[in-house]
Amino acid sequence: MPADPERFELPEELREFRTLVRKIAEERIAPRAAEIDETDEWPEDVYKVLVENELMSVGYPEEHGGSGGGSLAFGVLIEELSRVSAGVSLTPLVAKLGVIPLAVAGDTAKEAEMTRGICRGELLMSYALTEPGAGSDPASMTTRWRRDGDEIVLSGTKRFITGAGVSHAYVVFATSDPELRAKGVSAFLVMRDDPGVSFGRKEEKMGIRGSPTREVILDDARIPADRLIGEEGAGFRYAMRTLDYSRPAIAAQALGIAQGAFDVASRYATERRQFGRPIAEFEGIQFMLADMAMKLEAARLLVYRALALCDAGDPRMTYTSAVAKCFASDAAMAITTDAVQVLGGYGYMREYPVERMMRDAKITQIYEGTNQIQRVVIAREILRGIQASAG
């Protein structure tokens, strides 16, 4: 039963799916969450849990070996995993991010091959767009590509690449000429063991630990010419369209982090006693919990609607994806900060998970386009609609 983006109610089968994922997350992932954060080691054992329970196949077409469900089911998965461990949620999230450009480009053969590998637990993917000098302005990338007979040669460095080193396959964006900016960008499928591919040191991050972040270094890396994704010169368009699909997934991650923090804070407020009674009876705490709950409810509706519009291929995706990502991530930062405050001194200690959730929440305001960029996108879409109606 498809969801109606205009009058949203989560279908029964997705409510049942949420219950299943939550059980797995609480029993198999939550007990490892603090250790994963502390050691910052990629958790192979938890990845196997995702594969064994067929969670790595959620959101992919059945004809490519997936279990279906589309963007909405995938968003529910990411939300529930993020509720206990944002770092773990990045394993399926970034794999899907790697496949989206292949689907957007209509490169069905590569999409099917990569999807089957991901669903079977045989490979992982990463998305390599950001560079040291090209973050919010990806059209200014300097990673170059050129043809050499039947091969493509790639030279440059991609920075802050999630999953780098662990992932087997990378969607790499490169330009034929930096002067051409967006018009010169093409996309390529690069494998970890291709000649000339290496990785920088693992970054020491504030949050989303347990998910490796490294540079992808391309030193005259050689790949077969048929690894070009889609059309030559269309890479920037593929990258931007990918973000329309991936931003709601980041919003779902932010939503899950926020829900996890709210759960801890509200439960703690009923148990912690001061002045002879639970702190939940004090109006100051009640107002904080009420504000947190309102932000959660609003974020959830925005996120689910954006995911449903992705499944519908609705032309409003660019606008709704940016709105959902921006609002949900801002809400997550506010809610996790308030959760630390509700717990007081205990909230500042690693014995409780809210300080980790606060650290994890921050990145959702930054990656997949900073929230300042989201506001630019939102305003642009508003003004474009006004101009179109006036014309």
PDB file of C-alpha atoms in Angstrom, residues 135-330:
ATOM      1  CA  GLY A 135      32.987  21.380  -0.329  1.00  0.00           C
ATOM      2  CA  SER A 136      29.898  23.571  -0.631  1.00  0.00           C
ATOM      3  CA  ASP A 137      31.056  24.469  -4.160  1.00  0.00           C
ATOM      4  CA  PRO A 138      31.560  21.043  -5.760  1.00  0.00           C
ATOM      5  CA  ALA A 139      31.704  22.538  -9.272  1.00  0.00           C
ATOM      6  CA  SER A 140      35.147  23.884  -8.349  1.00  0.00           C
ATOM      7  CA  MET A 141      36.604  20.359  -8.079  1.00  0.00           C
ATOM      8  CA  THR A 142      40.104  19.835  -9.479  1.00  0.00           C
ATOM      9  CA  THR A 143      40.277  16.020  -9.657  1.00  0.00           C
ATOM     10  CA  ARG A 144      40.990  15.423 -13.351  1.00  0.00           C
ATOM     11  CA  TRP A 145      40.154  12.680 -15.794  1.00  0.00           C
ATOM     12  CA  ARG A 146      41.487  11.934 -19.257  1.00  0.00           C
ATOM     13  CA  ARG A 147      41.255   9.177 -21.797  1.00  0.00           C
ATOM     14  CA  ASP A 148      44.238   7.010 -22.628  1.00  0.00           C
ATOM     15  CA  GLY A 149      43.219   4.472 -25.240  1.00  0.00           C
ATOM     16  CA  ASP A 150      40.687   2.113 -23.708  1.00  0.00           C
ATOM     17  CA  GLU A 151      41.305   3.468 -20.218  1.00  0.00           C
ATOM     18  CA  ILE A 152      40.374   6.448 -18.077  1.00  0.00           C
ATOM     19  CA  VAL A 153      43.127   8.027 -15.985  1.00  0.00           C
ATOM     20  CA  LEU A 154      42.089   9.842 -12.782  1.00  0.00           C
ATOM     21  CA  SER A 155      44.272  12.193 -10.734  1.00  0.00           C
ATOM     22  CA  GLY A 156      43.341  14.081  -7.578  1.00  0.00           C
ATOM     23  CA  THR A 157      42.249  13.743  -3.964  1.00  0.00           C
ATOM     24  CA  LYS A 158      38.786  13.339  -2.498  1.00  0.00           C
ATOM     25  CA  ARG A 159      38.392  14.326   1.149  1.00  0.00           C
ATOM     26  CA  PHE A 160      36.070  13.325   4.015  1.00  0.00           C
ATOM     27  CA  ILE A 161      34.884  10.197   2.180  1.00  0.00           C
ATOM     28  CA  THR A 162      32.723   8.053   4.436  1.00  0.00           C
ATOM     29  CA  GLY A 163      33.627   4.387   4.303  1.00  0.00           C
ATOM     30  CA  ALA A 164      36.903   5.009   2.477  1.00  0.00           C
ATOM     31  CA  GLY A 165      39.212   2.039   2.791  1.00  0.00           C
ATOM     32  CA  VAL A 166      36.406  -0.282   3.894  1.00  0.00           C
ATOM     33  CA  SER A 167      34.250   0.195   0.795  1.00  0.00           C
ATOM     34  CA  HIS A 168      35.082  -1.845  -2.278  1.00  0.00           C
ATOM     35  CA  ALA A 169      33.588   0.555  -4.872  1.00  0.00           C
ATOM     36  CA  TYR A 170      33.533   4.364  -5.205  1.00  0.00           C
ATOM     37  CA  VAL A 171      31.537   6.749  -7.348  1.00  0.00           C
ATOM     38  CA  VAL A 172      34.169   9.357  -8.183  1.00  0.00           C
ATOM     39  CA  PHE A 173      33.392  12.716  -9.754  1.00  0.00           C
ATOM     40  CA  ALA A 174      36.141  14.322 -11.835  1.00  0.00           C
ATOM     41  CA  THR A 175      36.481  17.093 -14.397  1.00  0.00           C
ATOM     42  CA  SER A 176      38.029  17.151 -17.839  1.00  0.00           C
ATOM     43  CA  ASP A 177      38.874  20.829 -17.322  1.00  0.00           C
ATOM     44  CA  PRO A 178      38.393  22.849 -14.108  1.00  0.00           C
ATOM     45  CA  GLU A 179      37.657  25.944 -16.206  1.00  0.00           C
ATOM     46  CA  LEU A 180      34.461  24.271 -17.406  1.00  0.00           C
ATOM     47  CA  ARG A 181      33.215  23.907 -13.824  1.00  0.00           C
ATOM     48  CA  ALA A 182      29.937  21.885 -13.745  1.00  0.00           C
ATOM     49  CA  LYS A 183      29.959  21.261 -17.511  1.00  0.00           C
ATOM     50  CA  GLY A 184      33.262  19.425 -17.333  1.00  0.00           C
ATOM     51  CA  VAL A 185      32.308  16.931 -14.608  1.00  0.00           C
ATOM     52  CA  SER A 186      31.792  13.233 -15.289  1.00  0.00           C
ATOM     53  CA  ALA A 187      31.202  10.326 -12.893  1.00  0.00           C
ATOM     54  CA  PHE A 188      33.164   7.077 -12.742  1.00  0.00           C
ATOM     55  CA  LEU A 189      32.999   3.752 -10.919  1.00  0.00           C
ATOM     56  CA  VAL A 190      36.342   3.129  -9.226  1.00  0.00           C
ATOM     57  CA  MET A 191      37.265  -0.031  -7.340  1.00  0.00           C
ATOM     58  CA  ARG A 192      39.405  -0.177  -4.221  1.00  0.00           C
ATOM     59  CA  ASP A 193      42.052  -2.377  -5.847  1.00  0.00           C
ATOM     60  CA  ASP A 194      42.366  -0.391  -9.092  1.00  0.00           C
ATOM     61  CA  PRO A 195      45.976   0.659  -9.863  1.00  0.00           C
ATOM     62  CA  GLY A 196      46.768   4.109  -8.463  1.00  0.00           C
ATOM     63  CA  VAL A 197      44.045   4.109  -5.781  1.00  0.00           C
ATOM     64  CA  SER A 198      45.092   4.623  -2.162  1.00  0.00           C
ATOM     65  CA  PHE A 199      43.700   6.090   1.042  1.00  0.00           C
ATOM     66  CA  GLY A 200      44.804   8.753   3.503  1.00  0.00           C
ATOM     67  CA  ARG A 201      44.906   8.474   7.271  1.00  0.00           C
ATOM     68  CA  LYS A 202      41.697   7.816   9.177  1.00  0.00           C
ATOM     69  CA  GLU A 203      40.221  11.093  10.402  1.00  0.00           C
ATOM     70  CA  GLU A 204      39.646  11.503  14.140  1.00  0.00           C
ATOM     71  CA  LYS A 205      36.067  12.731  14.242  1.00  0.00           C
ATOM     72  CA  MET A 206      33.848  14.304  16.884  1.00  0.00           C
ATOM     73  CA  GLY A 207      31.011  11.885  16.189  1.00  0.00           C
ATOM     74  CA  ILE A 208      29.733   9.104  13.910  1.00  0.00           C
ATOM     75  CA  ARG A 209      32.692   7.110  15.111  1.00  0.00           C
ATOM     76  CA  GLY A 210      33.076   3.524  13.996  1.00  0.00           C
ATOM     77  CA  SER A 211      32.449   4.717  10.445  1.00  0.00           C
ATOM     78  CA  PRO A 212      35.836   5.376   8.794  1.00  0.00           C
ATOM     79  CA  THR A 213      36.426   8.692   7.050  1.00  0.00           C
ATOM     80  CA  ARG A 214      39.516   9.035   4.859  1.00  0.00           C
ATOM     81  CA  GLU A 215      40.871  10.684   1.758  1.00  0.00           C
ATOM     82  CA  VAL A 216      40.622   8.767  -1.514  1.00  0.00           C
ATOM     83  CA  ILE A 217      43.864   9.438  -3.377  1.00  0.00           C
ATOM     84  CA  LEU A 218      43.924   8.938  -7.140  1.00  0.00           C
ATOM     85  CA  ASP A 219      47.496   8.912  -8.432  1.00  0.00           C
ATOM     86  CA  ASP A 220      47.054   8.381 -12.181  1.00  0.00           C
ATOM     87  CA  ALA A 221      44.522   5.707 -11.266  1.00  0.00           C
ATOM     88  CA  ARG A 222      43.589   3.635 -14.297  1.00  0.00           C
ATOM     89  CA  ILE A 223      40.148   2.177 -14.893  1.00  0.00           C
ATOM     90  CA  PRO A 224      38.463   0.683 -17.984  1.00  0.00           C
ATOM     91  CA  ALA A 225      36.712   3.306 -20.121  1.00  0.00           C
ATOM     92  CA  ASP A 226      33.386   1.512 -19.648  1.00  0.00           C
ATOM     93  CA  ARG A 227      33.452   2.538 -15.976  1.00  0.00           C
ATOM     94  CA  LEU A 228      32.133   5.942 -17.056  1.00  0.00           C
ATOM     95  CA  ILE A 229      28.737   6.349 -15.381  1.00  0.00           C
ATOM     96  CA  GLY A 230      25.988   7.487 -17.741  1.00  0.00           C
ATOM     97  CA  GLU A 231      26.951  10.265 -20.142  1.00  0.00           C
ATOM     98  CA  GLU A 232      30.205  12.164 -20.339  1.00  0.00           C
ATOM     99  CA  GLY A 233      29.817  15.678 -18.922  1.00  0.00           C
ATOM    100  CA  ALA A 234      26.642  14.824 -16.997  1.00  0.00           C
ATOM    101  CA  GLY A 235      28.346  14.012 -13.693  1.00  0.00           C
ATOM    102  CA  PHE A 236      27.469  17.234 -11.912  1.00  0.00           C
ATOM    103  CA  ARG A 237      23.801  16.786 -12.767  1.00  0.00           C
ATOM    104  CA  TYR A 238      23.943  13.220 -11.418  1.00  0.00           C
ATOM    105  CA  ALA A 239      25.597  14.449  -8.207  1.00  0.00           C
ATOM    106  CA  MET A 240      22.968  17.114  -7.572  1.00  0.00           C
ATOM    107  CA  ARG A 241      20.078  14.764  -8.354  1.00  0.00           C
ATOM    108  CA  THR A 242      21.600  12.196  -6.011  1.00  0.00           C
ATOM    109  CA  LEU A 243      21.386  14.719  -3.187  1.00  0.00           C
ATOM    110  CA  ASP A 244      17.622  15.041  -3.700  1.00  0.00           C
ATOM    111  CA  TYR A 245      17.355  11.346  -2.808  1.00  0.00           C
ATOM    112  CA  SER A 246      20.064  11.190  -0.149  1.00  0.00           C
ATOM    113  CA  ARG A 247      19.180  14.282   1.902  1.00  0.00           C
ATOM    114  CA  PRO A 248      15.963  12.724   3.258  1.00  0.00           C
ATOM    115  CA  ALA A 249      18.033   9.727   4.382  1.00  0.00           C
ATOM    116  CA  ILE A 250      20.330  12.052   6.321  1.00  0.00           C
ATOM    117  CA  ALA A 251      17.194  13.684   7.720  1.00  0.00           C
ATOM    118  CA  ALA A 252      16.054  10.225   8.844  1.00  0.00           C
ATOM    119  CA  GLN A 253      19.414   9.721  10.523  1.00  0.00           C
ATOM    120  CA  ALA A 254      19.012  13.036  12.368  1.00  0.00           C
ATOM    121  CA  LEU A 255      15.483  12.040  13.359  1.00  0.00           C
ATOM    122  CA  GLY A 256      16.693   8.735  14.783  1.00  0.00           C
ATOM    123  CA  ILE A 257      19.467  10.393  16.785  1.00  0.00           C
ATOM    124  CA  ALA A 258      16.973  12.905  18.181  1.00  0.00           C
ATOM    125  CA  GLN A 259      14.468  10.181  19.077  1.00  0.00           C
ATOM    126  CA  GLY A 260      17.130   8.182  20.874  1.00  0.00           C
ATOM    127  CA  ALA A 261      18.179  11.204  22.930  1.00  0.00           C
ATOM    128  CA  PHE A 262      14.580  12.090  23.743  1.00  0.00           C
ATOM    129  CA  ASP A 263      13.877   8.531  24.896  1.00  0.00           C
ATOM    130  CA  VAL A 264      16.830   8.629  27.284  1.00  0.00           C
ATOM    131  CA  ALA A 265      16.021  12.110  28.609  1.00  0.00           C
ATOM    132  CA  SER A 266      12.306  11.520  29.181  1.00  0.00           C
ATOM    133  CA  ARG A 267      12.936   8.198  30.930  1.00  0.00           C
ATOM    134  CA  TYR A 268      15.665   9.736  33.094  1.00  0.00           C
ATOM    135  CA  ALA A 269      13.349  12.614  34.076  1.00  0.00           C
ATOM    136  CA  THR A 270      10.857  10.147  35.563  1.00  0.00           C
ATOM    137  CA  GLU A 271      13.568   8.327  37.531  1.00  0.00           C
ATOM    138  CA  ARG A 272      15.841  11.121  38.769  1.00  0.00           C
ATOM    139  CA  ARG A 273      14.664  12.625  42.059  1.00  0.00           C
ATOM    140  CA  GLN A 274      15.509  16.058  43.457  1.00  0.00           C
ATOM    141  CA  PHE A 275      13.816  17.944  46.292  1.00  0.00           C
ATOM    142  CA  GLY A 276      11.929  14.773  47.145  1.00  0.00           C
ATOM    143  CA  ARG A 277      10.237  14.121  43.802  1.00  0.00           C
ATOM    144  CA  PRO A 278      11.008  13.128  40.188  1.00  0.00           C
ATOM    145  CA  ILE A 279      12.416  16.026  38.166  1.00  0.00           C
ATOM    146  CA  ALA A 280       9.719  15.284  35.546  1.00  0.00           C
ATOM    147  CA  GLU A 281       7.266  16.951  37.927  1.00  0.00           C
ATOM    148  CA  PHE A 282       9.061  20.292  37.639  1.00  0.00           C
ATOM    149  CA  GLU A 283       7.591  22.663  35.086  1.00  0.00           C
ATOM    150  CA  GLY A 284      10.992  23.672  33.717  1.00  0.00           C
ATOM    151  CA  ILE A 285      11.761  20.059  32.740  1.00  0.00           C
ATOM    152  CA  GLN A 286       8.235  19.527  31.415  1.00  0.00           C
ATOM    153  CA  PHE A 287       8.577  22.509  29.090  1.00  0.00           C
ATOM    154  CA  MET A 288      11.895  21.170  27.781  1.00  0.00           C
ATOM    155  CA  LEU A 289      10.390  17.746  27.109  1.00  0.00           C
ATOM    156  CA  ALA A 290       7.364  19.320  25.412  1.00  0.00           C
ATOM    157  CA  ASP A 291       9.572  21.410  23.111  1.00  0.00           C
ATOM    158  CA  MET A 292      11.662  18.357  22.264  1.00  0.00           C
ATOM    159  CA  ALA A 293       8.523  16.345  21.463  1.00  0.00           C
ATOM    160  CA  MET A 294       7.113  19.082  19.211  1.00  0.00           C
ATOM    161  CA  LYS A 295      10.336  19.268  17.219  1.00  0.00           C
ATOM    162  CA  LEU A 296      10.356  15.480  16.874  1.00  0.00           C
ATOM    163  CA  GLU A 297       6.778  15.309  15.624  1.00  0.00           C
ATOM    164  CA  ALA A 298       7.315  18.075  13.077  1.00  0.00           C
ATOM    165  CA  ALA A 299      10.612  16.591  11.890  1.00  0.00           C
ATOM    166  CA  ARG A 300       9.109  13.120  11.479  1.00  0.00           C
ATOM    167  CA  LEU A 301       6.281  14.367   9.261  1.00  0.00           C
ATOM    168  CA  LEU A 302       8.690  16.392   7.101  1.00  0.00           C
ATOM    169  CA  VAL A 303      11.107  13.487   6.770  1.00  0.00           C
ATOM    170  CA  TYR A 304       8.470  10.887   5.904  1.00  0.00           C
ATOM    171  CA  ARG A 305       6.841  13.218   3.396  1.00  0.00           C
ATOM    172  CA  ALA A 306      10.169  13.897   1.687  1.00  0.00           C
ATOM    173  CA  LEU A 307      10.899  10.158   1.507  1.00  0.00           C
ATOM    174  CA  ALA A 308       7.422   9.460   0.095  1.00  0.00           C
ATOM    175  CA  LEU A 309       7.932  12.138  -2.568  1.00  0.00           C
ATOM    176  CA  CYS A 310      11.209  10.459  -3.535  1.00  0.00           C
ATOM    177  CA  ASP A 311       9.340   7.208  -4.050  1.00  0.00           C
ATOM    178  CA  ALA A 312       6.782   9.061  -6.173  1.00  0.00           C
ATOM    179  CA  GLY A 313       9.472  10.786  -8.256  1.00  0.00           C
ATOM    180  CA  ASP A 314       7.719  14.053  -7.463  1.00  0.00           C
ATOM    181  CA  PRO A 315       9.227  17.230  -9.001  1.00  0.00           C
ATOM    182  CA  ARG A 316       9.058  18.904  -5.571  1.00  0.00           C
ATOM    183  CA  MET A 317      11.810  16.580  -4.304  1.00  0.00           C
ATOM    184  CA  THR A 318      14.567  19.202  -4.396  1.00  0.00           C
ATOM    185  CA  TYR A 319      12.571  21.551  -2.164  1.00  0.00           C
ATOM    186  CA  THR A 320      11.133  18.996   0.250  1.00  0.00           C
ATOM    187  CA  SER A 321      14.430  17.123   0.606  1.00  0.00           C
ATOM    188  CA  ALA A 322      16.249  20.322   1.563  1.00  0.00           C
ATOM    189  CA  VAL A 323      13.483  21.342   3.986  1.00  0.00           C
ATOM    190  CA  ALA A 324      13.455  17.929   5.685  1.00  0.00           C
ATOM    191  CA  LYS A 325      17.233  17.692   5.956  1.00  0.00           C
ATOM    192  CA  CYS A 326      17.618  21.218   7.302  1.00  0.00           C
ATOM    193  CA  PHE A 327      14.765  21.090   9.819  1.00  0.00           C
ATOM    194  CA  ALA A 328      15.451  17.571  11.087  1.00  0.00           C
ATOM    195  CA  SER A 329      19.166  18.161  11.602  1.00  0.00           C
ATOM    196  CA  ASP A 330      18.602  21.496  13.365  1.00  0.00           C
TER     197      ASP A 330
END
